[in-house]
GROMACS .gro file of N, CA, C and O in nm:
model
  456
    1UNK      N    1   0.098  -0.133   0.043
    1UNK     CA    2   0.033   0.008   0.011
    1UNK      C    3   0.067   0.208   0.020
    1UNK      O    4   0.171   0.130   0.094
    2UNK      N    5   0.052   0.185  -0.039
    2UNK     CA    6   0.103   0.330  -0.070
    2UNK      C    7   0.096   0.502  -0.041
    2UNK      O    8   0.188   0.543   0.057
    3UNK      N    9  -0.086   0.497  -0.004
    3UNK     CA   10  -0.082   0.559   0.133
    3UNK      C   11  -0.259   0.470   0.155
    3UNK      O   12  -0.237   0.417   0.164
    4UNK      N   13  -0.258   0.575   0.243
    4UNK     CA   14  -0.371   0.587   0.370
    4UNK      C   15  -0.497   0.503   0.170
    4UNK      O   16  -0.535   0.661   0.154
    5UNK      N   17  -0.585   0.443   0.248
    5UNK     CA   18  -0.740   0.470   0.125
    5UNK      C   19  -0.798   0.558   0.172
    5UNK      O   20  -0.798   0.544   0.279
    6UNK      N   21  -0.947   0.572   0.120
    6UNK     CA   22  -0.970   0.644   0.103
    6UNK      C   23  -1.073   0.563   0.311
    6UNK      O   24  -1.055   0.683   0.355
    7UNK      N   25  -1.105   0.423   0.267
    7UNK     CA   26  -1.182   0.349   0.365
    7UNK      C   27  -1.144   0.328   0.509
    7UNK      O   28  -1.165   0.412   0.566
    8UNK      N   29  -0.962   0.378   0.498
    8UNK     CA   30  -0.931   0.427   0.636
    8UNK      C   31  -0.901   0.534   0.661
    8UNK      O   32  -0.858   0.640   0.819
    9UNK      N   33  -0.981   0.641   0.612
    9UNK     CA   34  -0.966   0.800   0.642
    9UNK      C   35  -1.060   0.798   0.794
    9UNK      O   36  -1.185   0.753   0.799
   10UNK      N   37  -1.041   0.933   0.921
   10UNK     CA   38  -1.172   0.954   0.930
   10UNK      C   39  -1.259   0.957   0.854
   10UNK      O   40  -1.285   1.016   0.764
   11UNK      N   41  -1.416   0.956   0.939
   11UNK     CA   42  -1.534   1.007   0.863
   11UNK      C   43  -1.533   1.200   0.837
   11UNK      O   44  -1.611   1.147   0.751
   12UNK      N   45  -1.497   1.235   0.866
   12UNK     CA   46  -1.519   1.339   0.824
   12UNK      C   47  -1.502   1.395   0.740
   12UNK      O   48  -1.542   1.484   0.646
   13UNK      N   49  -1.354   1.284   0.720
   13UNK     CA   50  -1.263   1.278   0.601
   13UNK      C   51  -1.286   1.234   0.486
   13UNK      O   52  -1.323   1.290   0.317
   14UNK      N   53  -1.330   1.088   0.514
   14UNK     CA   54  -1.387   0.982   0.424
   14UNK      C   55  -1.522   1.068   0.311
   14UNK      O   56  -1.452   1.022   0.122
   15UNK      N   57  -1.642   1.116   0.402
   15UNK     CA   58  -1.685   1.119   0.273
   15UNK      C   59  -1.642   1.282   0.219
   15UNK      O   60  -1.673   1.230   0.019
   16UNK      N   61  -1.553   1.349   0.171
   16UNK     CA   62  -1.525   1.448   0.143
   16UNK      C   63  -1.403   1.367   0.033
   16UNK      O   64  -1.451   1.435  -0.052
   17UNK      N   65  -1.323   1.259   0.055
   17UNK     CA   66  -1.231   1.247  -0.043
   17UNK      C   67  -1.324   1.161  -0.169
   17UNK      O   68  -1.261   1.145  -0.255
   18UNK      N   69  -1.457   1.068  -0.092
   18UNK     CA   70  -1.454   1.030  -0.116
   18UNK      C   71  -1.503   1.095  -0.293
   18UNK      O   72  -1.556   1.019  -0.362
   19UNK      N   73  -1.602   1.174  -0.227
   19UNK     CA   74  -1.647   1.237  -0.293
   19UNK      C   75  -1.602   1.274  -0.435
   19UNK      O   76  -1.614   1.301  -0.567
   20UNK      N   77  -1.439   1.414  -0.397
   20UNK     CA   78  -1.364   1.427  -0.448
   20UNK      C   79  -1.394   1.349  -0.596
   20UNK      O   80  -1.264   1.296  -0.694
   21UNK      N   81  -1.292   1.175  -0.492
   21UNK     CA   82  -1.218   1.008  -0.553
   21UNK      C   83  -1.357   1.057  -0.696
   21UNK      O   84  -1.281   1.043  -0.806
   22UNK      N   85  -1.459   1.078  -0.679
   22UNK     CA   86  -1.537   1.026  -0.787
   22UNK      C   87  -1.574   1.142  -0.883
   22UNK      O   88  -1.576   1.075  -0.984
   23UNK      N   89  -1.589   1.242  -0.825
   23UNK     CA   90  -1.549   1.321  -0.959
   23UNK      C   91  -1.489   1.323  -1.054
   23UNK      O   92  -1.448   1.360  -1.109
   24UNK      N   93  -1.329   1.280  -0.996
   24UNK     CA   94  -1.201   1.336  -1.044
   24UNK      C   95  -1.210   1.197  -1.173
   24UNK      O   96  -1.210   1.185  -1.280
   25UNK      N   97  -1.246   1.033  -1.165
   25UNK     CA   98  -1.310   0.938  -1.242
   25UNK      C   99  -1.385   0.950  -1.301
   25UNK      O  100  -1.386   0.966  -1.429
   26UNK      N  101  -1.497   1.022  -1.270
   26UNK     CA  102  -1.635   1.069  -1.348
   26UNK      C  103  -1.577   1.134  -1.481
   26UNK      O  104  -1.603   1.110  -1.557
   27UNK      N  105  -1.538   1.337  -1.459
   27UNK     CA  106  -1.454   1.321  -1.542
   27UNK      C  107  -1.329   1.327  -1.635
   27UNK      O  108  -1.371   1.314  -1.733
   28UNK      N  109  -1.256   1.239  -1.631
   28UNK     CA  110  -1.199   1.112  -1.659
   28UNK      C  111  -1.325   1.032  -1.785
   28UNK      O  112  -1.209   1.036  -1.871
   29UNK      N  113  -1.324   0.983  -1.755
   29UNK     CA  114  -1.437   0.865  -1.788
   29UNK      C  115  -1.515   1.002  -1.885
   29UNK      O  116  -1.489   0.974  -2.011
   30UNK      N  117  -1.512   1.055  -1.863
   30UNK     CA  118  -1.643   1.231  -1.969
   30UNK      C  119  -1.543   1.223  -2.087
   30UNK      O  120  -1.546   1.297  -2.192
   31UNK      N  121  -1.443   1.297  -2.012
   31UNK     CA  122  -1.282   1.376  -2.112
   31UNK      C  123  -1.251   1.283  -2.198
   31UNK      O  124  -1.207   1.258  -2.349
   32UNK      N  125  -1.181   1.119  -2.106
   32UNK     CA  126  -1.152   1.005  -2.224
   32UNK      C  127  -0.983   1.003  -2.105
   32UNK      O  128  -0.894   1.100  -2.149
   33UNK      N  129  -0.967   0.920  -2.071
   33UNK     CA  130  -0.844   0.893  -2.110
   33UNK      C  131  -0.719   0.902  -2.122
   33UNK      O  132  -0.622   0.937  -2.154
   34UNK      N  133  -0.709   0.852  -2.286
   34UNK     CA  134  -0.637   0.923  -2.328
   34UNK      C  135  -0.580   1.046  -2.465
   34UNK      O  136  -0.488   1.088  -2.430
   35UNK      N  137  -0.693   1.094  -2.402
   35UNK     CA  138  -0.732   1.217  -2.409
   35UNK      C  139  -0.648   1.283  -2.330
   35UNK      O  140  -0.605   1.441  -2.341
   36UNK      N  141  -0.709   1.299  -2.200
   36UNK     CA  142  -0.646   1.358  -2.087
   36UNK      C  143  -0.467   1.323  -2.134
   36UNK      O  144  -0.390   1.430  -2.088
   37UNK      N  145  -0.471   1.216  -2.142
   37UNK     CA  146  -0.272   1.091  -2.080
   37UNK      C  147  -0.249   1.246  -2.202
   37UNK      O  148  -0.117   1.305  -2.150
   38UNK      N  149  -0.254   1.203  -2.325
   38UNK     CA  150  -0.179   1.342  -2.502
   38UNK      C  151  -0.189   1.516  -2.418
   38UNK      O  152  -0.068   1.506  -2.452
   39UNK      N  153  -0.320   1.544  -2.372
   39UNK     CA  154  -0.358   1.666  -2.351
   39UNK      C  155  -0.169   1.728  -2.227
   39UNK      O  156  -0.069   1.816  -2.180
   40UNK      N  157  -0.195   1.630  -2.136
   40UNK     CA  158  -0.104   1.658  -1.985
   40UNK      C  159   0.058   1.613  -2.002
   40UNK      O  160   0.164   1.651  -1.918
   41UNK      N  161   0.048   1.587  -2.115
   41UNK     CA  162   0.176   1.422  -2.188
   41UNK      C  163   0.216   1.391  -2.110
   41UNK      O  164   0.341   1.350  -2.079
   42UNK      N  165   0.164   1.314  -2.125
   42UNK     CA  166   0.162   1.161  -1.948
   42UNK      C  167   0.151   0.981  -2.095
   42UNK      O  168   0.038   1.072  -2.157
   43UNK      N  169   0.147   0.923  -2.096
   43UNK     CA  170   0.130   0.816  -2.173
   43UNK      C  171   0.006   0.782  -2.135
   43UNK      O  172  -0.041   0.820  -2.022
   44UNK      N  173  -0.078   0.661  -2.205
   44UNK     CA  174  -0.207   0.647  -2.139
   44UNK      C  175  -0.177   0.585  -2.056
   44UNK      O  176  -0.257   0.455  -1.914
   45UNK      N  177  -0.130   0.515  -2.058
   45UNK     CA  178  -0.068   0.358  -1.957
   45UNK      C  179  -0.015   0.431  -1.735
   45UNK      O  180  -0.024   0.357  -1.710
   46UNK      N  181   0.092   0.533  -1.860
   46UNK     CA  182   0.045   0.559  -1.700
   46UNK      C  183  -0.072   0.683  -1.625
   46UNK      O  184  -0.069   0.685  -1.517
   47UNK      N  185  -0.122   0.728  -1.672
   47UNK     CA  186  -0.260   0.825  -1.669
   47UNK      C  187  -0.339   0.687  -1.576
   47UNK      O  188  -0.334   0.680  -1.486
   48UNK      N  189  -0.419   0.518  -1.688
   48UNK     CA  190  -0.409   0.438  -1.585
   48UNK      C  191  -0.348   0.430  -1.463
   48UNK      O  192  -0.431   0.410  -1.385
   49UNK      N  193  -0.270   0.407  -1.460
   49UNK     CA  194  -0.145   0.398  -1.317
   49UNK      C  195  -0.195   0.473  -1.200
   49UNK      O  196  -0.273   0.451  -1.117
   50UNK      N  197  -0.152   0.626  -1.257
   50UNK     CA  198  -0.311   0.740  -1.196
   50UNK      C  199  -0.444   0.743  -1.131
   50UNK      O  200  -0.428   0.741  -0.986
   51UNK      N  201  -0.522   0.727  -1.174
   51UNK     CA  202  -0.695   0.605  -1.227
   51UNK      C  203  -0.653   0.454  -1.091
   51UNK      O  204  -0.799   0.426  -1.036
   52UNK      N  205  -0.534   0.477  -1.085
   52UNK     CA  206  -0.532   0.294  -1.018
   52UNK      C  207  -0.670   0.255  -0.862
   52UNK      O  208  -0.637   0.360  -0.787
   53UNK      N  209  -0.783   0.154  -0.918
   53UNK     CA  210  -0.857   0.200  -0.797
   53UNK      C  211  -0.806   0.052  -0.674
   53UNK      O  212  -0.920   0.079  -0.589
   54UNK      N  213  -0.751  -0.007  -0.672
   54UNK     CA  214  -0.662  -0.071  -0.578
   54UNK      C  215  -0.623  -0.012  -0.453
   54UNK      O  216  -0.570   0.103  -0.449
   55UNK      N  217  -0.700  -0.074  -0.360
   55UNK     CA  218  -0.657   0.031  -0.233
   55UNK      C  219  -0.487   0.050  -0.195
   55UNK      O  220  -0.407  -0.028  -0.196
   56UNK      N  221  -0.537   0.223  -0.214
   56UNK     CA  222  -0.412   0.293  -0.176
   56UNK      C  223  -0.356   0.284  -0.228
   56UNK      O  224  -0.136   0.372  -0.269
   57UNK      N  225  -0.361   0.237  -0.414
   57UNK     CA  226  -0.227   0.273  -0.510
   57UNK      C  227  -0.259   0.371  -0.575
   57UNK      O  228  -0.131   0.407  -0.627
   58UNK      N  229  -0.335   0.429  -0.633
   58UNK     CA  230  -0.409   0.498  -0.714
   58UNK      C  231  -0.333   0.668  -0.674
   58UNK      O  232  -0.415   0.742  -0.568
   59UNK      N  233  -0.341   0.765  -0.754
   59UNK     CA  234  -0.252   0.833  -0.736
   59UNK      C  235  -0.364   0.973  -0.687
   59UNK      O  236  -0.331   1.085  -0.659
   60UNK      N  237  -0.452   0.950  -0.793
   60UNK     CA  238  -0.622   0.994  -0.797
   60UNK      C  239  -0.654   1.032  -0.602
   60UNK      O  240  -0.714   1.138  -0.644
   61UNK      N  241  -0.648   0.842  -0.603
   61UNK     CA  242  -0.710   0.877  -0.467
   61UNK      C  243  -0.648   0.942  -0.378
   61UNK      O  244  -0.691   1.028  -0.277
   62UNK      N  245  -0.508   0.920  -0.408
   62UNK     CA  246  -0.445   0.965  -0.288
   62UNK      C  247  -0.476   1.185  -0.301
   62UNK      O  248  -0.471   1.194  -0.207
   63UNK      N  249  -0.508   1.155  -0.435
   63UNK     CA  250  -0.489   1.370  -0.467
   63UNK      C  251  -0.625   1.413  -0.440
   63UNK      O  252  -0.622   1.496  -0.300
   64UNK      N  253  -0.719   1.317  -0.408
   64UNK     CA  254  -0.904   1.309  -0.359
   64UNK      C  255  -0.880   1.325  -0.168
   64UNK      O  256  -0.907   1.437  -0.175
   65UNK      N  257  -0.774   1.231  -0.096
   65UNK     CA  258  -0.803   1.257  -0.006
   65UNK      C  259  -0.659   1.388   0.016
   65UNK      O  260  -0.732   1.434   0.142
   66UNK      N  261  -0.544   1.399  -0.011
   66UNK     CA  262  -0.503   1.525   0.054
   66UNK      C  263  -0.582   1.650  -0.006
   66UNK      O  264  -0.613   1.758   0.098
   67UNK      N  265  -0.666   1.626  -0.068
   67UNK     CA  266  -0.790   1.770  -0.093
   67UNK      C  267  -0.884   1.794  -0.020
   67UNK      O  268  -0.864   1.884   0.059
   68UNK      N  269  -0.925   1.691   0.048
   68UNK     CA  270  -1.014   1.634   0.129
   68UNK      C  271  -0.931   1.704   0.259
   68UNK      O  272  -1.001   1.770   0.357
   69UNK      N  273  -0.824   1.699   0.363
   69UNK     CA  274  -0.790   1.750   0.418
   69UNK      C  275  -0.697   1.831   0.473
   69UNK      O  276  -0.766   1.895   0.575
   70UNK      N  277  -0.688   1.936   0.336
   70UNK     CA  278  -0.653   2.031   0.308
   70UNK      C  279  -0.815   2.134   0.347
   70UNK      O  280  -0.815   2.253   0.252
   71UNK      N  281  -0.854   2.082   0.335
   71UNK     CA  282  -1.035   2.093   0.350
   71UNK      C  283  -1.129   2.206   0.218
   71UNK      O  284  -1.204   2.285   0.210
   72UNK      N  285  -1.059   2.086   0.071
   72UNK     CA  286  -1.109   2.120  -0.018
   72UNK      C  287  -1.211   2.095  -0.121
   72UNK      O  288  -1.141   1.911  -0.133
   73UNK      N  289  -1.322   2.054  -0.119
   73UNK     CA  290  -1.428   2.010  -0.183
   73UNK      C  291  -1.495   2.016  -0.363
   73UNK      O  292  -1.480   2.113  -0.431
   74UNK      N  293  -1.355   1.925  -0.458
   74UNK     CA  294  -1.422   1.954  -0.583
   74UNK      C  295  -1.534   1.891  -0.605
   74UNK      O  296  -1.648   1.898  -0.554
   75UNK      N  297  -1.500   2.056  -0.783
   75UNK     CA  298  -1.685   2.059  -0.772
   75UNK      C  299  -1.671   2.073  -0.960
   75UNK      O  300  -1.557   2.099  -0.996
   76UNK      N  301  -1.831   2.090  -1.034
   76UNK     CA  302  -1.716   2.086  -1.149
   76UNK      C  303  -1.697   2.231  -1.183
   76UNK      O  304  -1.747   2.302  -1.125
   77UNK      N  305  -1.668   2.275  -1.287
   77UNK     CA  306  -1.579   2.447  -1.288
   77UNK      C  307  -1.768   2.471  -1.289
   77UNK      O  308  -1.766   2.616  -1.267
   78UNK      N  309  -1.812   2.491  -1.372
   78UNK     CA  310  -1.982   2.590  -1.406
   78UNK      C  311  -2.041   2.567  -1.233
   78UNK      O  312  -2.168   2.596  -1.225
   79UNK      N  313  -2.020   2.469  -1.185
   79UNK     CA  314  -2.106   2.482  -0.996
   79UNK      C  315  -2.056   2.680  -1.014
   79UNK      O  316  -2.011   2.687  -0.983
   80UNK      N  317  -2.203   2.682  -0.874
   80UNK     CA  318  -2.217   2.813  -0.799
   80UNK      C  319  -2.163   2.761  -0.663
   80UNK      O  320  -2.223   2.712  -0.626
   81UNK      N  321  -2.031   2.783  -0.696
   81UNK     CA  322  -2.009   2.841  -0.495
   81UNK      C  323  -2.116   2.952  -0.446
   81UNK      O  324  -2.094   3.070  -0.435
   82UNK      N  325  -2.140   2.865  -0.281
   82UNK     CA  326  -2.225   2.970  -0.194
   82UNK      C  327  -2.202   2.913  -0.064
   82UNK      O  328  -2.191   2.847  -0.019
   83UNK      N  329  -2.160   2.986  -0.024
   83UNK     CA  330  -2.016   2.959   0.116
   83UNK      C  331  -2.194   2.934   0.273
   83UNK      O  332  -2.302   2.982   0.197
   84UNK      N  333  -2.205   2.868   0.312
   84UNK     CA  334  -2.249   2.802   0.419
   84UNK      C  335  -2.324   2.932   0.453
   84UNK      O  336  -2.481   2.980   0.532
   85UNK      N  337  -2.286   3.037   0.559
   85UNK     CA  338  -2.287   3.183   0.608
   85UNK      C  339  -2.377   3.249   0.470
   85UNK      O  340  -2.512   3.293   0.529
   86UNK      N  341  -2.336   3.265   0.341
   86UNK     CA  342  -2.436   3.271   0.248
   86UNK      C  343  -2.562   3.275   0.268
   86UNK      O  344  -2.717   3.293   0.229
   87UNK      N  345  -2.558   3.138   0.250
   87UNK     CA  346  -2.731   3.026   0.241
   87UNK      C  347  -2.805   3.063   0.349
   87UNK      O  348  -2.919   3.020   0.410
   88UNK      N  349  -2.765   3.045   0.477
   88UNK     CA  350  -2.829   3.073   0.609
   88UNK      C  351  -2.874   3.175   0.585
   88UNK      O  352  -3.012   3.187   0.659
   89UNK      N  353  -2.767   3.294   0.536
   89UNK     CA  354  -2.862   3.486   0.560
   89UNK      C  355  -2.970   3.438   0.449
   89UNK      O  356  -3.080   3.517   0.511
   90UNK      N  357  -2.932   3.346   0.365
   90UNK     CA  358  -3.029   3.428   0.251
   90UNK      C  359  -3.169   3.335   0.247
   90UNK      O  360  -3.292   3.380   0.308
   91UNK      N  361  -3.091   3.226   0.344
   91UNK     CA  362  -3.281   3.115   0.391
   91UNK      C  363  -3.348   3.240   0.511
   91UNK      O  364  -3.434   3.228   0.516
   92UNK      N  365  -3.267   3.257   0.611
   92UNK     CA  366  -3.339   3.357   0.731
   92UNK      C  367  -3.437   3.462   0.655
   92UNK      O  368  -3.544   3.485   0.683
   93UNK      N  369  -3.392   3.534   0.532
   93UNK     CA  370  -3.439   3.647   0.485
   93UNK      C  371  -3.530   3.586   0.375
   93UNK      O  372  -3.690   3.702   0.362
   94UNK      N  373  -3.579   3.526   0.363
   94UNK     CA  374  -3.695   3.416   0.260
   94UNK      C  375  -3.762   3.392   0.368
   94UNK      O  376  -3.929   3.443   0.345
   95UNK      N  377  -3.699   3.338   0.468
   95UNK     CA  378  -3.803   3.270   0.579
   95UNK      C  379  -3.931   3.411   0.615
   95UNK      O  380  -4.014   3.375   0.648
   96UNK      N  381  -3.817   3.551   0.655
   96UNK     CA  382  -3.881   3.647   0.646
   96UNK      C  383  -3.948   3.757   0.560
   96UNK      O  384  -4.028   3.814   0.587
   97UNK      N  385  -3.939   3.707   0.443
   97UNK     CA  386  -3.992   3.757   0.330
   97UNK      C  387  -4.065   3.704   0.246
   97UNK      O  388  -4.193   3.815   0.216
   98UNK      N  389  -4.102   3.562   0.288
   98UNK     CA  390  -4.193   3.517   0.187
   98UNK      C  391  -4.316   3.544   0.188
   98UNK      O  392  -4.412   3.519   0.071
   99UNK      N  393  -4.382   3.566   0.315
   99UNK     CA  394  -4.528   3.630   0.316
   99UNK      C  395  -4.555   3.754   0.315
   99UNK      O  396  -4.675   3.809   0.230
  100UNK      N  397  -4.437   3.851   0.267
  100UNK     CA  398  -4.522   4.001   0.172
  100UNK      C  399  -4.492   3.964   0.064
  100UNK      O  400  -4.432   3.957  -0.058
  101UNK      N  401  -4.655   3.968  -0.010
  101UNK     CA  402  -4.728   4.012  -0.207
  101UNK      C  403  -4.559   4.077  -0.246
  101UNK      O  404  -4.552   4.075  -0.337
  102UNK      N  405  -4.563   4.237  -0.223
  102UNK     CA  406  -4.490   4.256  -0.245
  102UNK      C  407  -4.338   4.219  -0.295
  102UNK      O  408  -4.243   4.242  -0.427
  103UNK      N  409  -4.262   4.121  -0.151
  103UNK     CA  410  -4.176   4.034  -0.170
  103UNK      C  411  -4.162   3.962  -0.322
  103UNK      O  412  -4.091   3.955  -0.387
  104UNK      N  413  -4.255   3.898  -0.292
  104UNK     CA  414  -4.327   3.786  -0.407
  104UNK      C  415  -4.293   3.820  -0.549
  104UNK      O  416  -4.252   3.799  -0.635
  105UNK      N  417  -4.354   3.999  -0.554
  105UNK     CA  418  -4.392   4.077  -0.705
  105UNK      C  419  -4.245   4.114  -0.738
  105UNK      O  420  -4.213   4.037  -0.885
  106UNK      N  421  -4.161   4.098  -0.686
  106UNK     CA  422  -4.054   4.166  -0.654
  106UNK      C  423  -3.989   4.100  -0.774
  106UNK      O  424  -3.915   4.059  -0.832
  107UNK      N  425  -3.937   3.943  -0.685
  107UNK     CA  426  -3.876   3.832  -0.709
  107UNK      C  427  -3.922   3.755  -0.859
  107UNK      O  428  -3.843   3.744  -0.945
  108UNK      N  429  -4.026   3.766  -0.843
  108UNK     CA  430  -4.094   3.678  -0.966
  108UNK      C  431  -4.069   3.796  -1.109
  108UNK      O  432  -4.141   3.775  -1.216
  109UNK      N  433  -4.099   3.875  -1.127
  109UNK     CA  434  -4.134   4.035  -1.277
  109UNK      C  435  -3.933   4.079  -1.220
  109UNK      O  436  -3.873   4.149  -1.333
  110UNK      N  437  -3.853   4.008  -1.170
  110UNK     CA  438  -3.736   4.036  -1.211
  110UNK      C  439  -3.644   4.160  -1.105
  110UNK      O  440  -3.573   4.256  -1.216
  111UNK      N  441  -3.695   4.220  -1.049
  111UNK     CA  442  -3.676   4.325  -0.944
  111UNK      C  443  -3.717   4.475  -1.109
  111UNK      O  444  -3.669   4.597  -0.993
  112UNK      N  445  -3.803   4.442  -1.123
  112UNK     CA  446  -3.855   4.595  -1.239
  112UNK      C  447  -3.924   4.620  -1.184
  112UNK      O  448  -3.946   4.798  -1.202
  113UNK      N  449  -4.013   4.577  -1.106
  113UNK     CA  450  -4.157   4.628  -1.064
  113UNK      C  451  -4.105   4.801  -0.913
  113UNK      O  452  -3.966   4.718  -0.815
  114UNK      N  453  -4.175   4.861  -0.901
  114UNK     CA  454  -4.132   4.999  -0.838
  114UNK      C  455  -4.194   4.981  -0.703
  114UNK      O  456  -4.350   5.016  -0.718
   0.00000   0.00000   0.00000
């Protein structure tokens, strides 16, 4: 074993590391192992070794774990990020404003009503 496999991480890190690893493998499948290898300048066999999913052998799994330990959650490039504090503030605002007919009119009119 080259490194601690994802399943052996703490509960706190395991979920993020698994999701990171899943995203890496899915995007690799979407783009194609050969295409990725060519673009980054490695052989397809090296790319295959990087993604090896045998316990603790794949560098993609290691990268996913390192990202999780660093507090990084991988996501798609087009995903919109909103931190937890902002989401909670928005939820509070919506809860307190949803009963206002003027608020609903403004939201659904795109803010054009005055």
